[in-house]
Amino acid sequence: MNTSDYIKLEDQYGAHNYRPLDVVLDRGEGIWVYDTDGNKYLDCLSAYSAVNQGHCHPRIIQALIDQAQRLTLTSRAFRNDKLGQLYQMLHRLTGYDMTLPMNTGAEAVETAIKVARKWGYRVKEVASNRAEIIVCNGNFHGRTTTIVGFSSERQYKEDFGPFAPGFVNIPYGDSGALEAAITPNTVAFLVEPIQGEGGVMVPPHGYLKKVQQICHKHNILLMADEIQTGLGRTGALFACDHEGVRPDVMIIGKALSGGVYPVSAVLASKEILGLFQPGDHGSTFGGNPLGAAVAMEALAVLTEDGLINNAHELGEYFQERLTEIPSPYVKEVRGKGMLIGVELKPEAGGARRFCEALQDRGILCKETRQHVIRFAPPLVITRQEIDWALEHITIVLNMD
Ligand SMILES: *Cc1c(COP(=O)(O)O)cnc(C)c1O
């Protein structure tokens, strides 16, 4: 089979809910991925930051193999010897009292919504079924029907209603709008410290700090969705750390498993996550020993190999050098650490053709929204590799 055979198979038998670049990958190692013709590419997407530790990291793969040969799934009807150890590791790393493990990011966001509502009724004493959660325009929190119901993207929700009530949208980066939207029924504010899917939107400095003050003042939970920004991507363990902000509820996923296996989690205090009683919530696969073993190794790699610091130092370098590229098309370069967006002017004709040109030169990027190219390579990248990429990016940002 060749490239077009694989593409035909996907297109014939699979739902067309994505529009991937026409590159068929069959191998990955570190920052590099290889297509079925043997071409090599620098992965500048990292599976939306799930592969922060690099593709097929040997330590994480070994942890997967070792655990897969012992025990993979017990369900939470029984205990397993790995889950408690993962809880302890997350506690030591983050300081949060408790963890609730799930699989995908969307499930962790759903879990956070449930615990916020329960906290609202049991602790804040909001009247039954009246809880409101404030969210931001431009958000991306996943694809369940509840979550897309409060998206501001037409395509994410069109034809998928009716939607769950209880969400209030406000502009992103505007702390005044948050304070104005709070009512006695508000239980939580759900926010991304940087909107990744929204086009790498970085809020004004001080926004998160202000938001935290407002949440405390009005007794509402600050819930950070750090599924994409967390675990080193922005050059800190959490993007909220840049402002010294500690959300009441922290939502993580993606890089929690180094892209090897779906593992997500909600972290919070005992006062919050302790509200869940047996039977309140669950997941057959959530907290399974295979996922727990993989997540522990993925976290160990992240901290022991200095990846967070690498994201900070080389991310800053990458962003500075991108800013210096003379180009008729670039409107703005923005981001934090190794999460960088290059926004193109409308006359550039959309980011897609630039991503395709980069593909021809051995760099895989994906447009986010219509006009933004996101550069988010695995955090194991070196300065020399960034320099190599910059040469090609410079050429592509100056093509006709
Ligand atoms: C990817 C992502 C999600 C959803 O995660 P899935 O694993 O795809 O369900 C939620 N929030 C943010 C910020 C994300 O980037």
Tab-separated table of C-alpha atoms and ligand atoms in Angstrom:
chain	number	residue	atom	x	y	z
A	1	MET	CA	0.000	0.000	0.000
A	2	ASN	CA	1.192	3.536	-0.685
A	3	THR	CA	0.249	6.928	0.727
A	4	SER	CA	-2.806	7.424	-1.443
A	5	ASP	CA	-4.085	3.902	-0.605
A	6	TYR	CA	-4.000	4.702	3.122
A	7	ILE	CA	-5.731	8.007	2.543
A	8	LYS	CA	-8.404	6.342	0.394
A	9	LEU	CA	-9.096	3.771	3.109
A	10	GLU	CA	-9.562	6.466	5.744
A	11	ASP	CA	-11.778	8.525	3.496
A	12	GLN	CA	-13.906	5.614	2.366
A	13	TYR	CA	-14.581	3.928	5.706
A	14	GLY	CA	-14.098	6.689	8.282
A	15	ALA	CA	-16.241	9.656	9.220
A	16	HIS	CA	-14.788	12.877	7.870
A	17	ASN	CA	-14.788	14.802	11.138
A	18	TYR	CA	-11.206	16.008	10.586
A	19	ARG	CA	-9.341	17.545	7.679
A	20	PRO	CA	-5.823	16.201	8.226
A	21	LEU	CA	-2.781	17.111	6.196
A	22	ASP	CA	-2.244	14.366	3.632
A	23	VAL	CA	0.735	12.831	5.366
A	24	VAL	CA	0.518	9.224	6.561
A	25	LEU	CA	2.770	8.613	9.558
A	26	ASP	CA	3.935	5.207	10.685
A	27	ARG	CA	6.771	5.913	13.121
A	28	GLY	CA	7.872	8.509	15.632
A	29	GLU	CA	10.920	9.132	17.779
A	30	GLY	CA	11.478	12.206	19.923
A	31	ILE	CA	10.582	15.301	17.929
A	32	TRP	CA	10.577	13.410	14.630
A	33	VAL	CA	7.839	11.500	12.811
A	34	TYR	CA	8.202	9.461	9.617
A	35	ASP	CA	5.710	8.872	6.821
A	36	THR	CA	5.063	5.654	4.927
A	37	ASP	CA	7.469	6.761	2.194
A	38	GLY	CA	10.253	7.189	4.738
A	39	ASN	CA	10.192	11.015	4.769
A	40	LYS	CA	11.106	12.618	8.076
A	41	TYR	CA	9.263	15.545	9.677
A	42	LEU	CA	9.708	17.748	12.701
A	43	ASP	CA	6.429	17.491	14.626
A	44	CYS	CA	5.478	21.049	15.553
A	45	LEU	CA	2.046	20.110	16.896
A	46	SER	CA	2.932	17.367	19.403
A	47	ALA	CA	-0.617	16.009	19.126
A	48	TYR	CA	-1.961	19.245	20.599
A	49	SER	CA	0.658	19.064	23.395
A	50	ALA	CA	-0.002	15.431	24.344
A	51	VAL	CA	3.502	14.445	23.224
A	52	ASN	CA	5.466	16.965	25.310
A	53	GLN	CA	7.954	14.221	26.245
A	54	GLY	CA	8.576	13.356	22.566
A	55	HIS	CA	7.271	10.457	20.507
A	56	CYS	CA	7.674	6.952	21.903
A	57	HIS	CA	9.846	8.042	24.814
A	58	PRO	CA	11.783	4.865	25.710
A	59	ARG	CA	11.121	5.138	29.450
A	60	ILE	CA	7.390	5.671	29.004
A	61	ILE	CA	7.118	2.862	26.448
A	62	GLN	CA	8.993	0.535	28.803
A	63	ALA	CA	6.607	1.419	31.633
A	64	LEU	CA	3.715	0.656	29.286
A	65	ILE	CA	5.158	-2.729	28.306
A	66	ASP	CA	6.031	-3.731	31.861
A	67	GLN	CA	2.602	-2.844	33.184
A	68	ALA	CA	0.766	-4.322	30.184
A	69	GLN	CA	2.360	-7.682	30.961
A	70	ARG	CA	1.171	-7.579	34.581
A	71	LEU	CA	-2.290	-6.006	34.797
A	72	THR	CA	-4.143	-3.554	32.570
A	73	LEU	CA	-7.640	-3.043	33.910
A	74	THR	CA	-9.453	-3.891	37.099
A	75	SER	CA	-12.210	-1.276	36.932
A	76	ARG	CA	-12.604	0.762	40.078
A	77	ALA	CA	-14.754	-2.023	41.549
A	78	PHE	CA	-11.409	-3.295	42.857
A	79	ARG	CA	-8.266	-1.461	43.844
A	80	ASN	CA	-4.954	-1.691	42.019
A	81	ASP	CA	-1.398	-1.176	43.189
A	82	LYS	CA	-0.588	1.723	40.826
A	83	LEU	CA	-3.386	4.224	41.270
A	84	GLY	CA	-2.552	5.296	44.821
A	85	GLN	CA	1.048	5.828	43.792
A	86	LEU	CA	-0.035	8.102	40.948
A	87	TYR	CA	-2.236	10.073	43.367
A	88	GLN	CA	0.698	10.530	45.717
A	89	MET	CA	2.997	11.578	42.905
A	90	LEU	CA	0.503	14.191	41.672
A	91	HIS	CA	0.059	15.452	45.223
A	92	ARG	CA	3.804	15.832	45.714
A	93	LEU	CA	4.266	17.488	42.334
A	94	THR	CA	1.330	19.907	42.478
A	95	GLY	CA	0.358	20.273	46.133
A	96	TYR	CA	-3.298	19.446	45.469
A	97	ASP	CA	-4.844	17.137	48.101
A	98	MET	CA	-6.736	14.850	45.802
A	99	THR	CA	-7.016	13.528	42.247
A	100	LEU	CA	-9.943	12.132	40.278
A	101	PRO	CA	-8.638	10.201	37.263
A	102	MET	CA	-10.411	9.997	33.912
A	103	ASN	CA	-9.255	9.226	30.364
A	104	THR	CA	-9.846	12.032	27.876
A	105	GLY	CA	-9.667	15.739	28.474
A	106	ALA	CA	-13.360	16.245	27.804
A	107	GLU	CA	-14.205	13.722	30.513
A	108	ALA	CA	-12.028	15.580	32.997
A	109	VAL	CA	-13.787	18.858	32.111
A	110	GLU	CA	-17.163	17.137	32.584
A	111	THR	CA	-15.910	15.902	35.954
A	112	ALA	CA	-14.899	19.433	36.945
A	113	ILE	CA	-18.328	20.736	35.940
A	114	LYS	CA	-19.995	18.077	38.088
A	115	VAL	CA	-17.848	18.730	41.142
A	116	ALA	CA	-18.315	22.507	40.807
A	117	ARG	CA	-22.078	22.086	40.738
A	118	LYS	CA	-22.021	19.694	43.668
A	119	TRP	CA	-19.844	22.138	45.607
A	120	GLY	CA	-22.289	24.891	44.708
A	121	TYR	CA	-25.262	23.015	46.129
A	122	ARG	CA	-23.593	21.444	49.161
A	123	VAL	CA	-21.172	24.150	50.251
A	124	LYS	CA	-22.307	27.445	48.728
A	125	GLU	CA	-25.965	26.394	49.106
A	126	VAL	CA	-27.163	27.501	45.699
A	127	ALA	CA	-30.813	26.541	45.081
A	128	SER	CA	-31.255	23.148	43.440
A	129	ASN	CA	-30.598	23.073	39.652
A	130	ARG	CA	-29.735	26.774	39.527
A	131	ALA	CA	-25.928	26.586	39.443
A	132	GLU	CA	-24.217	28.734	36.829
A	133	ILE	CA	-20.696	28.321	35.497
A	134	ILE	CA	-19.048	31.219	33.702
A	135	VAL	CA	-16.937	30.385	30.624
A	136	CYS	CA	-15.080	32.419	27.998
A	137	ASN	CA	-15.746	33.126	24.364
A	138	GLY	CA	-13.194	31.387	22.169
A	139	ASN	CA	-12.920	28.521	24.648
A	140	PHE	CA	-12.066	24.955	23.806
A	141	HIS	CA	-12.860	22.405	26.492
A	142	GLY	CA	-13.676	19.310	24.440
A	143	ARG	CA	-16.457	17.848	22.326
A	144	THR	CA	-19.185	16.403	24.549
A	145	THR	CA	-22.688	17.788	24.041
A	146	THR	CA	-22.554	19.716	27.326
A	147	ILE	CA	-19.174	21.238	26.500
A	148	VAL	CA	-19.895	22.227	22.890
A	149	GLY	CA	-23.113	23.782	24.182
A	150	PHE	CA	-21.059	26.596	25.716
A	151	SER	CA	-18.584	26.936	22.849
A	152	SER	CA	-18.714	30.185	20.908
A	153	GLU	CA	-17.645	28.455	17.670
A	154	ARG	CA	-20.631	28.005	15.408
A	155	GLN	CA	-19.322	24.806	13.805
A	156	TYR	CA	-18.641	23.072	17.113
A	157	LYS	CA	-22.317	23.262	18.066
A	158	GLU	CA	-24.391	23.632	14.910
A	159	ASP	CA	-26.889	20.757	14.614
A	160	PHE	CA	-25.851	19.244	17.949
A	161	GLY	CA	-28.378	20.908	20.262
A	162	PRO	CA	-30.357	21.076	22.451
A	163	PHE	CA	-27.699	21.957	24.991
A	164	ALA	CA	-27.405	21.865	28.752
A	165	PRO	CA	-28.275	25.149	30.468
A	166	GLY	CA	-26.267	26.687	33.300
A	167	PHE	CA	-23.378	28.306	31.405
A	168	VAL	CA	-22.718	31.995	30.881
A	169	ASN	CA	-20.247	33.219	28.231
A	170	ILE	CA	-18.084	36.304	28.679
A	171	PRO	CA	-15.201	37.787	26.640
A	172	TYR	CA	-11.764	36.241	27.294
A	173	GLY	CA	-9.113	38.307	29.028
A	174	ASP	CA	-11.632	40.727	30.555
A	175	SER	CA	-11.753	40.451	34.346
A	176	GLY	CA	-14.367	43.210	34.571
A	177	ALA	CA	-16.712	41.081	32.452
A	178	LEU	CA	-16.231	38.225	34.916
A	179	GLU	CA	-17.177	40.313	37.909
A	180	ALA	CA	-20.201	41.706	36.056
A	181	ALA	CA	-21.453	38.232	35.123
A	182	ILE	CA	-21.407	36.822	38.659
A	183	THR	CA	-24.798	36.182	40.270
A	184	PRO	CA	-25.717	34.503	43.573
A	185	ASN	CA	-26.032	31.269	41.565
A	186	THR	CA	-22.508	31.378	40.115
A	187	VAL	CA	-20.474	28.412	41.325
A	188	ALA	CA	-17.384	28.501	39.121
A	189	PHE	CA	-15.348	30.213	36.424
A	190	LEU	CA	-13.851	27.780	33.909
A	191	VAL	CA	-10.920	29.217	31.958
A	192	GLU	CA	-7.842	28.307	29.901
A	193	PRO	CA	-4.755	30.313	30.977
A	194	ILE	CA	-3.928	30.540	27.260
A	195	GLN	CA	-6.544	29.595	24.669
A	196	GLY	CA	-4.693	27.055	22.535
A	197	GLU	CA	-7.396	26.021	20.092
A	198	GLY	CA	-8.731	29.566	20.181
A	199	GLY	CA	-5.600	30.625	18.271
A	200	VAL	CA	-2.938	30.768	21.011
A	201	MET	CA	-4.684	33.695	22.681
A	202	VAL	CA	-2.627	35.065	25.563
A	203	PRO	CA	-4.637	37.190	28.016
A	204	PRO	CA	-3.223	40.481	29.349
A	205	HIS	CA	-0.631	39.970	32.080
A	206	GLY	CA	-2.267	40.048	35.487
A	207	TYR	CA	-5.575	38.688	34.173
A	208	LEU	CA	-5.376	35.386	36.019
A	209	LYS	CA	-4.331	37.079	39.247
A	210	LYS	CA	-7.273	39.462	39.005
A	211	VAL	CA	-9.609	36.614	38.130
A	212	GLN	CA	-8.417	34.697	41.173
A	213	GLN	CA	-9.128	37.669	43.438
A	214	ILE	CA	-12.609	38.055	41.980
A	215	CYS	CA	-13.368	34.359	42.410
A	216	HIS	CA	-12.265	34.435	46.053
A	217	LYS	CA	-14.174	37.621	46.788
A	218	HIS	CA	-17.427	36.163	45.426
A	219	ASN	CA	-16.910	32.629	46.716
A	220	ILE	CA	-16.784	30.910	43.344
A	221	LEU	CA	-14.369	28.228	42.218
A	222	LEU	CA	-11.587	29.088	39.792
A	223	MET	CA	-11.234	26.093	37.475
A	224	ALA	CA	-8.273	26.088	35.092
A	225	ASP	CA	-8.337	23.884	32.011
A	226	GLU	CA	-4.608	23.198	31.643
A	227	ILE	CA	-5.092	20.158	29.446
A	228	GLN	CA	-3.048	21.847	26.720
A	229	THR	CA	-1.055	24.482	28.631
A	230	GLY	CA	-0.137	22.334	31.637
A	231	LEU	CA	2.717	19.952	32.345
A	232	GLY	CA	5.556	22.052	31.046
A	233	ARG	CA	4.263	23.339	27.729
A	234	THR	CA	4.516	27.040	28.603
A	235	GLY	CA	7.808	26.773	30.481
A	236	ALA	CA	6.258	26.209	33.904
A	237	LEU	CA	4.534	23.180	35.391
A	238	PHE	CA	1.237	25.030	34.922
A	239	ALA	CA	0.633	28.173	32.892
A	240	CYS	CA	-1.102	29.632	35.973
A	241	ASP	CA	2.267	29.463	37.768
A	242	HIS	CA	3.522	32.373	35.650
A	243	GLU	CA	1.201	34.628	37.632
A	244	GLY	CA	1.531	32.739	40.902
A	245	VAL	CA	-2.121	31.729	40.611
A	246	ARG	CA	-3.394	28.550	42.177
A	247	PRO	CA	-6.792	27.532	40.788
A	248	ASP	CA	-9.228	25.732	43.086
A	249	VAL	CA	-9.714	23.053	40.464
A	250	MET	CA	-6.966	22.025	38.030
A	251	ILE	CA	-7.811	19.996	34.925
A	252	ILE	CA	-5.027	18.098	33.162
A	253	GLY	CA	-4.757	15.491	30.393
A	254	LYS	CA	-2.803	15.161	27.155
A	255	ALA	CA	0.877	15.175	28.280
A	256	LEU	CA	-0.088	13.456	31.530
A	257	SER	CA	0.600	10.233	29.624
A	258	GLY	CA	3.194	11.544	27.186
A	259	GLY	CA	0.802	10.775	24.347
A	260	VAL	CA	1.042	7.055	24.985
A	261	TYR	CA	-2.369	6.352	26.445
A	262	PRO	CA	-5.380	8.521	27.344
A	263	VAL	CA	-5.078	9.702	30.945
A	264	SER	CA	-6.686	12.844	32.347
A	265	ALA	CA	-7.378	14.078	35.849
A	266	VAL	CA	-9.041	16.668	38.003
A	267	LEU	CA	-6.978	17.942	40.934
A	268	ALA	CA	-8.429	19.860	43.865
A	269	SER	CA	-8.606	20.163	47.630
A	270	LYS	CA	-10.261	17.669	49.924
A	271	GLU	CA	-13.066	20.187	50.526
A	272	ILE	CA	-13.943	20.012	46.834
A	273	LEU	CA	-13.115	16.537	45.468
A	274	GLY	CA	-14.011	15.024	48.849
A	275	LEU	CA	-17.641	15.873	48.047
A	276	PHE	CA	-17.890	12.934	45.655
A	277	GLN	CA	-19.513	9.927	47.318
A	278	PRO	CA	-19.282	6.334	46.062
A	279	GLY	CA	-21.493	6.058	42.986
A	280	ASP	CA	-21.589	9.809	42.239
A	281	HIS	CA	-19.246	9.546	39.281
A	282	GLY	CA	-17.091	7.004	37.521
A	283	SER	CA	-15.409	5.570	34.457
A	284	THR	CA	-14.600	1.973	33.563
A	285	PHE	CA	-11.121	2.827	32.348
A	286	GLY	CA	-10.426	5.877	34.538
A	287	GLY	CA	-7.652	5.140	37.030
A	288	ASN	CA	-6.633	1.839	35.477
A	289	PRO	CA	-3.180	0.509	36.391
A	290	LEU	CA	-1.843	0.714	32.837
A	291	GLY	CA	-2.727	4.399	32.557
A	292	ALA	CA	-1.449	5.069	36.077
A	293	ALA	CA	1.922	3.412	35.375
A	294	VAL	CA	2.289	5.320	32.110
A	295	ALA	CA	1.326	8.629	33.734
A	296	MET	CA	3.830	8.173	36.567
A	297	GLU	CA	6.635	7.576	34.095
A	298	ALA	CA	5.511	10.473	31.882
A	299	LEU	CA	5.592	12.810	34.896
A	300	ALA	CA	8.984	11.481	35.972
A	301	VAL	CA	10.425	12.125	32.491
A	302	LEU	CA	8.983	15.631	32.468
A	303	THR	CA	10.604	16.610	35.749
A	304	GLU	CA	13.807	14.543	35.728
A	305	ASP	CA	14.822	15.404	32.158
A	306	GLY	CA	14.475	19.160	32.648
A	307	LEU	CA	11.787	19.491	30.000
A	308	ILE	CA	9.955	22.310	31.750
A	309	ASN	CA	13.084	24.431	31.867
A	310	ASN	CA	13.862	23.540	28.258
A	311	ALA	CA	10.392	24.744	27.248
A	312	HIS	CA	11.051	27.993	29.083
A	313	GLU	CA	14.497	28.731	27.668
A	314	LEU	CA	14.186	27.413	24.143
A	315	GLY	CA	10.558	28.494	23.867
A	316	GLU	CA	11.600	32.067	24.534
A	317	TYR	CA	14.422	31.715	22.009
A	318	PHE	CA	12.097	30.215	19.371
A	319	GLN	CA	9.517	32.951	19.846
A	320	GLU	CA	12.132	35.743	19.673
A	321	ARG	CA	13.616	34.356	16.486
A	322	LEU	CA	10.149	33.940	14.932
A	323	THR	CA	9.419	37.578	15.760
A	324	GLU	CA	12.587	38.623	13.895
A	325	ILE	CA	11.617	36.891	10.645
A	326	PRO	CA	10.911	39.548	8.023
A	327	SER	CA	7.692	38.547	6.294
A	328	PRO	CA	4.922	40.380	4.453
A	329	TYR	CA	2.334	38.039	5.984
A	330	VAL	CA	2.933	37.994	9.727
A	331	LYS	CA	0.592	40.081	11.870
A	332	GLU	CA	1.739	38.923	15.296
A	333	VAL	CA	3.848	36.303	17.052
A	334	ARG	CA	2.614	35.400	20.535
A	335	GLY	CA	2.629	32.652	23.107
A	336	LYS	CA	4.413	31.438	26.178
A	337	GLY	CA	7.238	28.921	26.445
A	338	MET	CA	6.911	26.322	23.709
A	339	LEU	CA	3.295	27.213	22.831
A	340	ILE	CA	3.634	29.757	20.055
A	341	GLY	CA	1.152	31.153	17.565
A	342	VAL	CA	2.031	33.064	14.425
A	343	GLU	CA	-1.002	35.035	13.318
A	344	LEU	CA	-1.072	35.904	9.635
A	345	LYS	CA	-2.662	38.947	8.058
A	346	PRO	CA	-5.963	38.300	6.258
A	347	GLU	CA	-4.279	38.934	2.879
A	348	ALA	CA	-2.007	35.922	3.488
A	349	GLY	CA	-4.947	33.790	2.384
A	350	GLY	CA	-5.218	31.598	5.481
A	351	ALA	CA	-2.689	29.539	7.414
A	352	ARG	CA	-3.460	26.244	5.683
A	353	ARG	CA	-1.298	26.810	2.584
A	354	PHE	CA	1.653	27.772	4.788
A	355	CYS	CA	1.225	24.544	6.755
A	356	GLU	CA	1.242	22.618	3.489
A	357	ALA	CA	4.411	24.408	2.354
A	358	LEU	CA	6.052	23.614	5.689
A	359	GLN	CA	5.048	19.979	5.241
A	360	ASP	CA	6.915	19.910	1.909
A	361	ARG	CA	9.996	21.106	3.819
A	362	GLY	CA	9.731	18.521	6.587
A	363	ILE	CA	7.857	20.433	9.276
A	364	LEU	CA	4.369	19.438	10.426
A	365	CYS	CA	2.155	22.238	11.718
A	366	LYS	CA	-1.571	22.672	11.853
A	367	GLU	CA	-3.505	25.854	11.360
A	368	THR	CA	-5.594	26.847	14.353
A	369	ARG	CA	-8.629	28.913	13.635
A	370	GLN	CA	-8.092	30.226	10.144
A	371	HIS	CA	-5.136	32.548	10.326
A	372	VAL	CA	-2.844	31.168	13.016
A	373	ILE	CA	0.020	28.698	12.649
A	374	ARG	CA	0.787	27.020	15.956
A	375	PHE	CA	4.358	25.994	16.743
A	376	ALA	CA	4.397	23.562	19.661
A	377	PRO	CA	7.134	20.948	19.203
A	378	PRO	CA	7.888	18.295	21.826
A	379	LEU	CA	9.771	19.810	24.763
A	380	VAL	CA	12.839	17.641	24.072
A	381	ILE	CA	13.757	19.805	21.076
A	382	THR	CA	17.267	21.331	20.937
A	383	ARG	CA	18.477	24.780	19.881
A	384	GLN	CA	20.089	23.351	16.718
A	385	GLU	CA	16.807	21.736	15.723
A	386	ILE	CA	14.950	25.002	16.286
A	387	ASP	CA	17.545	26.794	14.117
A	388	TRP	CA	16.989	24.238	11.372
A	389	ALA	CA	13.233	24.787	11.565
A	390	LEU	CA	13.636	28.576	11.522
A	391	GLU	CA	15.470	28.444	8.184
A	392	HIS	CA	12.531	26.685	6.583
A	393	ILE	CA	9.904	28.771	8.357
A	394	THR	CA	11.647	31.927	7.101
A	395	ILE	CA	11.464	30.706	3.524
A	396	VAL	CA	7.814	29.680	3.795
A	397	LEU	CA	6.800	32.966	5.416
A	398	ASN	CA	8.234	34.716	2.366
A	399	MET	CA	6.752	32.576	-0.398
A	400	ASP	CA	4.386	34.047	-3.011
B	1	LIG	C1	-7.548	18.972	23.933
B	1	LIG	C2	-8.246	19.808	24.924
B	1	LIG	C3	-9.403	19.353	25.589
B	1	LIG	C4	-10.078	18.049	25.250
B	1	LIG	O1	-9.269	16.934	25.434
B	1	LIG	P1	-9.668	15.556	24.711
B	1	LIG	O2	-8.668	14.578	25.249
B	1	LIG	O3	-9.544	15.776	23.243
B	1	LIG	O4	-11.074	15.247	25.114
B	1	LIG	C5	-9.955	20.170	26.547
B	1	LIG	N1	-9.417	21.366	26.846
B	1	LIG	C6	-8.315	21.838	26.238
B	1	LIG	C7	-7.753	23.154	26.630
B	1	LIG	C8	-7.697	21.078	25.244
B	1	LIG	O5	-6.634	21.568	24.597
